[in-house]
Tab-separated table of C-alpha atoms and ligand atoms in Angstrom:
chain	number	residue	atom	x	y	z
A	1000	UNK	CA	81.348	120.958	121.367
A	1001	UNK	CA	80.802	117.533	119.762
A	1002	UNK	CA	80.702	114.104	120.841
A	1003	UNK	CA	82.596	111.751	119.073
A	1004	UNK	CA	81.775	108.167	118.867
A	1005	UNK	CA	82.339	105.200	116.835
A	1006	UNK	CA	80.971	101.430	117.146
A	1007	UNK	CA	83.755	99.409	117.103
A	1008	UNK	CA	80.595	96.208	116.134
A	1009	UNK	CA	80.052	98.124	113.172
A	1010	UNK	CA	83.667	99.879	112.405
A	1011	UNK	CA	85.277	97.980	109.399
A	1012	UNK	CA	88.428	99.731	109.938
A	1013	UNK	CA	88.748	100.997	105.945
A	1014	UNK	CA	89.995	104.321	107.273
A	1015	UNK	CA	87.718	106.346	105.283
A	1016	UNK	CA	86.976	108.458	108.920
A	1017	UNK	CA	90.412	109.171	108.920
A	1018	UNK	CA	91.322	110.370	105.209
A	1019	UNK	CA	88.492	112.153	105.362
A	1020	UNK	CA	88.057	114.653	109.034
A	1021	UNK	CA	89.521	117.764	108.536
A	1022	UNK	CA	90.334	118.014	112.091
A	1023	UNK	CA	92.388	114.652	112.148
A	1024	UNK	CA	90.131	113.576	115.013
A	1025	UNK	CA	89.970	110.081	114.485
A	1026	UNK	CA	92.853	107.479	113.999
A	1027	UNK	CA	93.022	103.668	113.432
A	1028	UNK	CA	93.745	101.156	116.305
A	1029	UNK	CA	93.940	97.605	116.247
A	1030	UNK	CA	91.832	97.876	112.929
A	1031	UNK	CA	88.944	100.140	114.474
A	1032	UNK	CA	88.579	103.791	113.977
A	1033	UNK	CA	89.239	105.972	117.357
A	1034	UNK	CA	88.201	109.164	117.797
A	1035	UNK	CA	91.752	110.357	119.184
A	1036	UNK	CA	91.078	113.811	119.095
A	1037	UNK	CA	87.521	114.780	119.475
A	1038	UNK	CA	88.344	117.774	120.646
A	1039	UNK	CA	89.259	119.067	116.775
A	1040	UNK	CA	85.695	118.012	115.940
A	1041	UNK	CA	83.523	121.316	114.262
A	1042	UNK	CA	80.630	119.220	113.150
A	1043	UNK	CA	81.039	119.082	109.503
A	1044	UNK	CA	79.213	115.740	109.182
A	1045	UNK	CA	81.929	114.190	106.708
A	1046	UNK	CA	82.595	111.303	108.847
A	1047	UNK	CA	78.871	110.311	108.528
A	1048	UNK	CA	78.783	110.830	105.065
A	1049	UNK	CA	81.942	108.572	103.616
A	1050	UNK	CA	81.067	105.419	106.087
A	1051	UNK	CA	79.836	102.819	104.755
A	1052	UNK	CA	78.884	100.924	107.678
A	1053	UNK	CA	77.204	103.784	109.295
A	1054	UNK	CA	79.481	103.067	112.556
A	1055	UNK	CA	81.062	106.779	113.266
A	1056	UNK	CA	78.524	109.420	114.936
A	1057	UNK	CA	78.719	112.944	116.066
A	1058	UNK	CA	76.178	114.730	118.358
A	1059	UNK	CA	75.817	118.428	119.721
A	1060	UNK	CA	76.973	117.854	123.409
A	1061	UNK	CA	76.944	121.213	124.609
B	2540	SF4	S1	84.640	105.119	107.867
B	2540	SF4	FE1	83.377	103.877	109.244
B	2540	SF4	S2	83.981	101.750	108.861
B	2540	SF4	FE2	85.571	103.067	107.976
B	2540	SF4	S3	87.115	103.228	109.632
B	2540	SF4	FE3	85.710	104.986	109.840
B	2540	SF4	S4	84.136	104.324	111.318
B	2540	SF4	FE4	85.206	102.481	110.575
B	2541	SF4	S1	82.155	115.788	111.856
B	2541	SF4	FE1	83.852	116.480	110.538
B	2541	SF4	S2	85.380	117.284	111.972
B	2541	SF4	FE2	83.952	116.056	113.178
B	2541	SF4	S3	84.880	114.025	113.320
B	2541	SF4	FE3	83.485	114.025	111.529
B	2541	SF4	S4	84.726	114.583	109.735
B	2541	SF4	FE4	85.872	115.133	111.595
């Protein structure tokens, strides 16, 4: 299992999180990315890699 996060300080909102996860886990709410379904989460590290702002995190939470 994963956890999910995102800072919602540091989130822009450009959506790049949510092109980008192959599992569809996050979505965009009031201009913020949410992780919506962190449950699809596999750990590919993608979501780290295309933000910019260096907002979204995952971590092993086993
Ligand atoms: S890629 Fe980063 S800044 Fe862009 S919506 Fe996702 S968490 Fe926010
Ligand atoms: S690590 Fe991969 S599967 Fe998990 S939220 Fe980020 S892009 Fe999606």
């Amino acid at each position: 299992m994963w956890k999910v996060t995102v800072d919602r300080e540091k989130c822009q909102g450009c959506g790049e999180c949510v092109e980008s996860c192959p599992g569809e886990v996050y979505a965009l709410r009031d201009g913020k990315a949410e992780p919506v379904n962190p449950e699809e989460c596999h750990g590919c590290h993608t979501c780290e890699a295309v933000c910019e702002q260096d907002a979204c995190h995952i971590e092993e939470d086993d």
